[in-house]
Coordinates of C-alpha atoms and ligand atoms in Angstrom, one line a residue:
X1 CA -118.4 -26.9 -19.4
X2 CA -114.7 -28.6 -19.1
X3 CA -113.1 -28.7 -16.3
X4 CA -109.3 -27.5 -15.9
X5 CA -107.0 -28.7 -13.2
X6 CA -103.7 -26.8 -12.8
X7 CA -100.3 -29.2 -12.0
X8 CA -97.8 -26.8 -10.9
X9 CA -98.7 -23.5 -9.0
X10 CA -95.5 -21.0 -9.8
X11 CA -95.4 -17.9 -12.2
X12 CA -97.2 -18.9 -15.2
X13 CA -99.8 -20.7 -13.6
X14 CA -101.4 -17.3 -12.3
X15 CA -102.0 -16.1 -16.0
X16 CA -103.2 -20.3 -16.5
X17 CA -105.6 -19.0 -13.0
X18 CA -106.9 -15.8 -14.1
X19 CA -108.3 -16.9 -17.5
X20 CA -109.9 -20.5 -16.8
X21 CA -111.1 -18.5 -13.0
X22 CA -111.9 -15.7 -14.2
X23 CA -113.9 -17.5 -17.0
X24 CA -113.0 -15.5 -19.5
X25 CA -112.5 -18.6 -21.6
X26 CA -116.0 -19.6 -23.1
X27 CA -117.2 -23.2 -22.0
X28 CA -114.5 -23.6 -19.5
X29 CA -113.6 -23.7 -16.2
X30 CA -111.1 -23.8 -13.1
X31 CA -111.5 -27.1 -10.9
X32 CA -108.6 -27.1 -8.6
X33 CA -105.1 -26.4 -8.3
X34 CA -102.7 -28.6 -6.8
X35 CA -98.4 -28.0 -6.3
X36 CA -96.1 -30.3 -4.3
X37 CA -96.1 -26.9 -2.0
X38 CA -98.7 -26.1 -0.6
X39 CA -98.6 -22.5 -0.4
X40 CA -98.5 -21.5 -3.6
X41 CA -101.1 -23.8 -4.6
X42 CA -103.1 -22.0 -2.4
X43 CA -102.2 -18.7 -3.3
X44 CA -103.2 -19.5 -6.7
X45 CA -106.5 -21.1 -5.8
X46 CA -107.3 -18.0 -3.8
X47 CA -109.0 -15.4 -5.8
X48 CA -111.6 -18.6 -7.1
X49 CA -112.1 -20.6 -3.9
X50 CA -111.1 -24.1 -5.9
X51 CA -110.0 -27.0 -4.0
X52 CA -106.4 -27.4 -3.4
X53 CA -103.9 -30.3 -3.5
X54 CA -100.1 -31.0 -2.8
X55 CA -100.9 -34.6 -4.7
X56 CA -101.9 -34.3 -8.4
X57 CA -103.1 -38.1 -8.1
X58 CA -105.4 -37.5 -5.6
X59 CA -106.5 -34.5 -7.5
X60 CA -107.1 -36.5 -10.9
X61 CA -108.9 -39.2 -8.6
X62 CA -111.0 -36.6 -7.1
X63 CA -111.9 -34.0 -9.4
X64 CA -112.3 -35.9 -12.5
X65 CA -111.7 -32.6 -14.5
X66 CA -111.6 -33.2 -18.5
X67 CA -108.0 -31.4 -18.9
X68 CA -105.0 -31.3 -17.1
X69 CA -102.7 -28.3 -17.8
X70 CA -98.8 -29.3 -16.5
X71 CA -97.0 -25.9 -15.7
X72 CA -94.5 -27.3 -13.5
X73 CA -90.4 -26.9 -14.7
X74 CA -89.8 -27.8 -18.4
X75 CA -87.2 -30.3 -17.5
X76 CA -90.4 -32.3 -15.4
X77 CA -93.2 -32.2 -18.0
X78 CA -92.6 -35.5 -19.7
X79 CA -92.7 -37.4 -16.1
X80 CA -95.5 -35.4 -15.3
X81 CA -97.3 -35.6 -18.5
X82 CA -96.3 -39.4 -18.6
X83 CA -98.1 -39.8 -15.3
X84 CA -101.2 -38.1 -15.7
X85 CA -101.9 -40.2 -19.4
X86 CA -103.7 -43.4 -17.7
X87 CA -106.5 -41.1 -16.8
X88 CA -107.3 -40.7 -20.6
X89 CA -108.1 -37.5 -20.0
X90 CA -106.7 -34.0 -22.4
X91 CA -103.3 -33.0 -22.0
X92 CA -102.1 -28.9 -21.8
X93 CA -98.3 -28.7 -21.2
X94 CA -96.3 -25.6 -21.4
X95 CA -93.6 -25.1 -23.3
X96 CA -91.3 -26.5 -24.2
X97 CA -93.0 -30.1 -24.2
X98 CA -89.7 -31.6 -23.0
X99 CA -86.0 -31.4 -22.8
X100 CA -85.1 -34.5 -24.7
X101 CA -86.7 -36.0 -27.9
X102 CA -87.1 -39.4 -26.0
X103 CA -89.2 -37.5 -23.5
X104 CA -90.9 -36.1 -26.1
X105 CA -91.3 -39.3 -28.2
X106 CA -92.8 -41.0 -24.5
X107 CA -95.2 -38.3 -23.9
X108 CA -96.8 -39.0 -27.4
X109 CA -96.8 -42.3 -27.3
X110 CA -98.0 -42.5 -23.4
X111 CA -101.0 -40.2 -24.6
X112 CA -101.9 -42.0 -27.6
X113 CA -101.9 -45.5 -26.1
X114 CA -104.8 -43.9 -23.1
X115 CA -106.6 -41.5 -25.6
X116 CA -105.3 -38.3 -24.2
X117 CA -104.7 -35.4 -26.5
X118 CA -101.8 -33.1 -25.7
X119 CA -101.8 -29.6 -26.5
X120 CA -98.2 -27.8 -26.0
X121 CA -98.3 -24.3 -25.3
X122 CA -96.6 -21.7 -28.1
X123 CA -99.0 -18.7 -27.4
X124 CA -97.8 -16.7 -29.8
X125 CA -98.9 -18.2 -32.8
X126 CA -102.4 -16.7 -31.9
X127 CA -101.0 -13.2 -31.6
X128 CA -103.2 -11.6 -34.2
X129 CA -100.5 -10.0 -36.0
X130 CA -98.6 -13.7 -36.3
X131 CA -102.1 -14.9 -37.5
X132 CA -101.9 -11.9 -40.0
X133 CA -98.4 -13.0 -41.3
X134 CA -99.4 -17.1 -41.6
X135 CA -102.7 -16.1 -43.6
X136 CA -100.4 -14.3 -46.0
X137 CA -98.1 -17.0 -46.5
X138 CA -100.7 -19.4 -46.9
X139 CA -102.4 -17.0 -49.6
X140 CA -98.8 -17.3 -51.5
X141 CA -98.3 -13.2 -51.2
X142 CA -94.7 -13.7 -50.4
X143 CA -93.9 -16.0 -53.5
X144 CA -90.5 -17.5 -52.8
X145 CA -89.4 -17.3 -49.1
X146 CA -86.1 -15.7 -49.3
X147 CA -85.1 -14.9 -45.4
X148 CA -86.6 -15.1 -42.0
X149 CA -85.5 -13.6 -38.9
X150 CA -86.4 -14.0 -34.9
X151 CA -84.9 -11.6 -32.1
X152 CA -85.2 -11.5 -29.1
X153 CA -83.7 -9.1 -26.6
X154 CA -84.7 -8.8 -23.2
X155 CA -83.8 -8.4 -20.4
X156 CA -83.2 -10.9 -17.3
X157 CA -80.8 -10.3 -14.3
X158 CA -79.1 -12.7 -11.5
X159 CA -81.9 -12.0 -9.9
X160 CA -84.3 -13.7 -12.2
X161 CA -82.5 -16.8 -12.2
X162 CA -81.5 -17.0 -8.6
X163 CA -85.1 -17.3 -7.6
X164 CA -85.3 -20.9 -8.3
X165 CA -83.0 -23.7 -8.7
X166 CA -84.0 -24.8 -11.9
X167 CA -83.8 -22.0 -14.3
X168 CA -80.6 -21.7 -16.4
X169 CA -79.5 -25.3 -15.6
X170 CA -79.4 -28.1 -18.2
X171 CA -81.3 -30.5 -16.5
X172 CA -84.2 -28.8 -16.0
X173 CA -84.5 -26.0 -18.1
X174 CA -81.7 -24.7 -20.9
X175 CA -80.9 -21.1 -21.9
X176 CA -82.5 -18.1 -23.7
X177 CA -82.8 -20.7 -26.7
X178 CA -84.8 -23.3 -24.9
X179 CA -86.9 -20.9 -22.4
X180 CA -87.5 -17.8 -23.8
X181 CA -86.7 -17.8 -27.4
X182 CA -88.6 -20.8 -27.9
X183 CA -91.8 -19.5 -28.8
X184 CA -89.9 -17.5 -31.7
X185 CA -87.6 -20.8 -33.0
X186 CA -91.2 -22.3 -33.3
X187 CA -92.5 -19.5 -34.9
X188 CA -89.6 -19.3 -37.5
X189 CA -90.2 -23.0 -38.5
X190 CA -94.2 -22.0 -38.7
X191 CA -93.5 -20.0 -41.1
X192 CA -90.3 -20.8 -42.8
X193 CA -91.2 -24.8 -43.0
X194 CA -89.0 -27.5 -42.2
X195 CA -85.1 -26.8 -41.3
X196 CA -82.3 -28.3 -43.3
X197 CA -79.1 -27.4 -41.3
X198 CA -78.3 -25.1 -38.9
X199 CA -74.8 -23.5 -37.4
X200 CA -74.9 -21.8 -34.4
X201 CA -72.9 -19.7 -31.5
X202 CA -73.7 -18.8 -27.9
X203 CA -72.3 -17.7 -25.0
X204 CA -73.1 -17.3 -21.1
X205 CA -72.1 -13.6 -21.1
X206 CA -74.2 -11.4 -18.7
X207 CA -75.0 -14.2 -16.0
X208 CA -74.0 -16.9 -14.0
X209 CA -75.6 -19.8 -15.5
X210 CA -75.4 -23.4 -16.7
X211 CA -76.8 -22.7 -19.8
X212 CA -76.2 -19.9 -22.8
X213 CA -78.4 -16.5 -22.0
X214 CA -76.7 -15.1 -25.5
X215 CA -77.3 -17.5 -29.2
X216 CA -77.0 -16.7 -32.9
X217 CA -77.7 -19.0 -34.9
X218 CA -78.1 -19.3 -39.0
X219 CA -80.5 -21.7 -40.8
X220 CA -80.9 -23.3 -44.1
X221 CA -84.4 -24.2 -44.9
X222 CA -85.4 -27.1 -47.2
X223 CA -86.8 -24.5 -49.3
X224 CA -83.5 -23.3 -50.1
X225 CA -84.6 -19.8 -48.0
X226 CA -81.8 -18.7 -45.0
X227 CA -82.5 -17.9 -41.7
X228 CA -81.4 -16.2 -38.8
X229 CA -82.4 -16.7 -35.0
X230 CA -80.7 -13.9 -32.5
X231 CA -81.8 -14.4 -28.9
X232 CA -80.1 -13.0 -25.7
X233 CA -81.4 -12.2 -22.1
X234 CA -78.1 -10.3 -21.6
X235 CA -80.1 -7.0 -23.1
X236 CA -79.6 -3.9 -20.8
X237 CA -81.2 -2.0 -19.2
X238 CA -84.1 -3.4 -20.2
X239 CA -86.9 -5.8 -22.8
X240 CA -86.0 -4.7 -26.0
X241 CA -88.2 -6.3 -28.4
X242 CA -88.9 -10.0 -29.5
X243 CA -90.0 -9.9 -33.2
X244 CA -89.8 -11.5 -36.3
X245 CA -89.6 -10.7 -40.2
X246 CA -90.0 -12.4 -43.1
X247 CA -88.8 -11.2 -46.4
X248 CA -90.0 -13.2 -49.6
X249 CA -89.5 -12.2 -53.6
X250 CA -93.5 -10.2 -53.6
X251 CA -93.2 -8.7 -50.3
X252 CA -92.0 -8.1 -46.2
X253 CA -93.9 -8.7 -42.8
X254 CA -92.1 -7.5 -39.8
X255 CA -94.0 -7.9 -36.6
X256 CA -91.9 -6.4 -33.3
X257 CA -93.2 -5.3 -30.1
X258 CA -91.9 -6.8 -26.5
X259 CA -93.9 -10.3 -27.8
X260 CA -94.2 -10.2 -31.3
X261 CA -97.6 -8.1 -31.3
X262 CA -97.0 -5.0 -33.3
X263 CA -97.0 -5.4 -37.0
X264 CA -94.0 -3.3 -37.9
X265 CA -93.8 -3.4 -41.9
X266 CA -96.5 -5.3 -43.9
X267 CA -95.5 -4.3 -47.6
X268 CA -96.1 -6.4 -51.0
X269 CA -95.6 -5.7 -54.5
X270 CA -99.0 -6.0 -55.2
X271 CA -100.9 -4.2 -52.3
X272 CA -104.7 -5.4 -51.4
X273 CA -107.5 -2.6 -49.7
X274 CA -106.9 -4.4 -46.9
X275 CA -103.3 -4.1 -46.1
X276 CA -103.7 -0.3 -44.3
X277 CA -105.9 -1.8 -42.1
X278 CA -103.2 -5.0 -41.3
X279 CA -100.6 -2.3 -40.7
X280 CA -102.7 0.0 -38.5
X281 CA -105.0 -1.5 -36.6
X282 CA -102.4 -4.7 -35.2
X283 CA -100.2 -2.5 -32.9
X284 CA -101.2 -2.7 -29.8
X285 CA -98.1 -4.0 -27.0
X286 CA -99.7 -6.5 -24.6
X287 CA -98.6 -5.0 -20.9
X288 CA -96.4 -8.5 -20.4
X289 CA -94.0 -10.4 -21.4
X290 CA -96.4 -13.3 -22.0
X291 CA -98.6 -11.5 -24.7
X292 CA -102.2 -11.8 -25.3
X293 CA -101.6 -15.2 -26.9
X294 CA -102.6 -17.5 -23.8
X295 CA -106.7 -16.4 -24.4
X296 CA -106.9 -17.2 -27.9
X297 CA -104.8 -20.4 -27.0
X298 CA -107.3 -21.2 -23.9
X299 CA -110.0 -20.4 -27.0
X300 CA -108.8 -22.5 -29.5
X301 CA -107.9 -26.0 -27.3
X302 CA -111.7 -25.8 -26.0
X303 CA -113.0 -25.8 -29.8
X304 CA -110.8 -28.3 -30.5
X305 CA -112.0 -30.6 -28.1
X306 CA -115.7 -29.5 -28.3
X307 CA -116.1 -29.5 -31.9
X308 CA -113.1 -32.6 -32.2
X309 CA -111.1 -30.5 -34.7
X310 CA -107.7 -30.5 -35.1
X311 CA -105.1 -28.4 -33.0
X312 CA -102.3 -26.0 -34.1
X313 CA -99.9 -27.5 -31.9
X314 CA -100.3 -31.0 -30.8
X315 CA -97.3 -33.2 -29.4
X316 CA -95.7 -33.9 -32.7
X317 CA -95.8 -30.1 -33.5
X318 CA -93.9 -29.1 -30.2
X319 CA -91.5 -32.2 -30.9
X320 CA -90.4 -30.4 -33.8
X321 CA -89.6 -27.5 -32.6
X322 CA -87.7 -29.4 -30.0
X323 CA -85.9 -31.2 -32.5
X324 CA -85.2 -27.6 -34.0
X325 CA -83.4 -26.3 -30.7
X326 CA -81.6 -30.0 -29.8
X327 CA -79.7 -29.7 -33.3
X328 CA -78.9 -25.8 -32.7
X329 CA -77.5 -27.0 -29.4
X330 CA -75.2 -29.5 -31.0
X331 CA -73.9 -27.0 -33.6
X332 CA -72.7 -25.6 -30.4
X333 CA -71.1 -28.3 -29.0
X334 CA -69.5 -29.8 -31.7
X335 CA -68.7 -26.6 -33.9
X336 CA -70.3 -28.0 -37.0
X337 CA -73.0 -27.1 -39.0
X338 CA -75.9 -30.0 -38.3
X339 CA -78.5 -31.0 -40.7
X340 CA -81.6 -32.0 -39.4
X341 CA -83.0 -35.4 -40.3
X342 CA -85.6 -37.9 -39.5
X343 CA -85.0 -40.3 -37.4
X344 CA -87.9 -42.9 -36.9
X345 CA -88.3 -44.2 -33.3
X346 CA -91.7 -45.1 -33.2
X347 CA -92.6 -45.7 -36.9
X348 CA -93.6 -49.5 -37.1
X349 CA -93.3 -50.1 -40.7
X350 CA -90.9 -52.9 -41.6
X351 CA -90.5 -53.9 -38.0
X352 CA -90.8 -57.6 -37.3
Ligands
NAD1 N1 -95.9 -19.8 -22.4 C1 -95.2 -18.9 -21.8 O1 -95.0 -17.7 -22.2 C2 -94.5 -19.3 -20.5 C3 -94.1 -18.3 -19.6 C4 -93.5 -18.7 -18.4 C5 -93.3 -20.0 -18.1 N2 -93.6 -21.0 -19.0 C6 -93.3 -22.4 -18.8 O2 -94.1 -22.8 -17.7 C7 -93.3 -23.8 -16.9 C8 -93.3 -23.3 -15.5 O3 -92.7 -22.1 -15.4 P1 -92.8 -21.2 -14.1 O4 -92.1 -19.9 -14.3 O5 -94.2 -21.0 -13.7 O6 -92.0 -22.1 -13.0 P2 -92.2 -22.1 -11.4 O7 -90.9 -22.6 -10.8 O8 -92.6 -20.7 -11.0 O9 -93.4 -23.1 -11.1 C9 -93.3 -24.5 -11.2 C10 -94.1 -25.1 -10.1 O10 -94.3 -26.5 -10.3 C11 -94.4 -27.1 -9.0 N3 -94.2 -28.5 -9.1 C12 -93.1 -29.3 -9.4 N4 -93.4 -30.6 -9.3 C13 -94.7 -30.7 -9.1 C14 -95.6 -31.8 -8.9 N5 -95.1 -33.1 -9.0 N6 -96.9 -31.6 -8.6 C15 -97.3 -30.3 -8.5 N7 -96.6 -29.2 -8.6 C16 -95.3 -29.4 -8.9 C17 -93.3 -26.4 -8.3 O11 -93.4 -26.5 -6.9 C18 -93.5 -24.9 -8.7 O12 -94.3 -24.2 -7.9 C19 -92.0 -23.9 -17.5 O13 -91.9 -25.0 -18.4 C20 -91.8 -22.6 -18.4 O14 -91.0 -22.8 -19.5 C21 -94.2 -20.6 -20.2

């Protein structure tokens, strides 16, 4: 049985609560919660009667548990993240991993040199439907990748980010592109492959925030296939959809819903007995925003640790997509269209 402790007791650590509590993740289970205020790490800790801390030190120290899972503000997980390392125990951060590629490139290295592995969080890539989609792709039923597409349209108010300090500011959080829209940019690049420029627009246009709650943004893929990303919180009255479609030269996948759970179109030139069955029996809309993803993800980092295989999204997986929505961000600020390249930090070859 592995033992989760929770960092961070706010909104996402409930659905982090009711799963590893709850026990509805096989071989796992809840060990304590601990958040700098007290209160909510007790609320949190409630329903399962697990020890509670305002100190996640004296919680590591204490509790020994085999994974620490960081939900605290995006803009904090690499200090976090970086702290917790020299226990050498497994790392679960929520998305995204960081804010900056040097926090990112610090949280690898910090857990590789104590033996931690770190998991990032993108919960939608187990939506069954988006596992539908990438077994597709990797069957070569779309041929040539001509165009993909993510949208996102929902709905947040003032409201939303008035009720803490953090959200919609630079430091600690970003926009619709950073926040929300991240588990589609990372979804995109799942499926599309590796970036080669991209050009983008946004705009703050429904709410008083630092950061953009409006972004398009096209993409060039190395694969010579376009893309497009669309992602606004500025949709009224309310959630719209958040979806995505491919389109390649043998066929179309279109999977919509709130979260990317209902598979929309699912049409190739050459059809298989089991396509009705992909179309019809993957359209179910989760009753949240979050989706049904964080299970299957709670699923698949326990197998991955008890059976030592390797994980869908580790810290050099989440980098990327990082490095995705850092170059988007500069086509803003500079106008231009910005091609993403490699740029070796921690690569030792040919270093004295
Ligand atoms: N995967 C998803 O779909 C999803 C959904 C929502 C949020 N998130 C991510 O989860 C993270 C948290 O979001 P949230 O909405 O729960 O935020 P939140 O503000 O509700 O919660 C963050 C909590 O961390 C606590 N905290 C800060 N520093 C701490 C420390 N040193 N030790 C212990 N606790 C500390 C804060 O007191 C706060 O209670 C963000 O990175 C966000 O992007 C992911």
């Amino acid at each position: 049985m592995l033992k989760f402790a929770l960092v961070g007791c706010g909104r996402i650590a409930k659905r982090h609560a009711e799963l590893l509590g709850n026990h509805q993740i096989r071989d796992a289970t809840l060990a304590a919660v601990c958040d700098v205020v007290r209160p909510k790490a007790e609320a949190v800790a409630g329903p399962f009667q697990v020890p509670v801390y305002t100190d996640m030190h004296e919680m590591m120290q204490r509790e020994q548990p085999d994974v620490a899972v960081v939900l605290t503000e995006s803009g904090r997980h690499a200090e976090h993240a970086i702290a917790l390392a020299p226990y050498g125990k497994h790392l679960i951060v929520e998305k995204p991993m960081a804010l900056t590629l040097d926090d990112a490139d610090a949280m690898i290295r910090a857990c590789d040199r104590h033996g931690a592995r770190l998991f990032v969080v993108k919960q939608n890539r187990f939506n069954v439907p988006v596992l539908k989609l990438r077994e597709a792709l990797e069957a070569g039923r779309f041929g040539r990748l001509v165009m993909g597409t993510v949208r996102v349209r929902w709905c947040r108010r003032q409201d939303y980010y008035d009720q803490d300090a953090w959200r919609g500011t630079w430091a600690l959080d970003g926009g619709v592109l950073t926040n929300q829209a991240s588990h589609h940019v990372d979804l995109l690049e799942w499926m599309m492959g590796d970036v080669e420029t991209v050009f983008a627009k946004s705009t703050t246009a429904l709410v008083d925030i630092e950061a953009e709650d409006t972004a398009v943004v096209l993409l060039k893929f190395r694969s010579g296939a376009l893309g497009l990303i669309e992602a606004t919180t500025a949709t009224r009255p309310k959630d719209l959809e958040g979806s995505i479609s491919i389109l390649g030269e043998y066929g179309t996948v279109e999977i919509g819903g709130f979260a990317v759970n209902e598979m929309k179109v699912w049409q190739f030139e050459q059809p298989l007995p089991s396509d009705e069955e992909a179309r019809t029996r993957f359209s179910v809309n989760p009753p949240g925003v979050y989706g049904f993803g964080h299970q299957a993800y709670y699923d698949h980092v326990v197998d991955c640790i008890v059976n030592h295989r390797q994980h869908l999204v580790d810290g050099l997986e989440g980098r990327r997509s990082l490095e995705l929505i850092s170059a988007i961000y500069e086509s803003v600020e500079t106008g231009r269209e910005v091609g993403l390249r490699f740029v070796p930090k921690l690569c030792r070859l040919g270093h004295r």
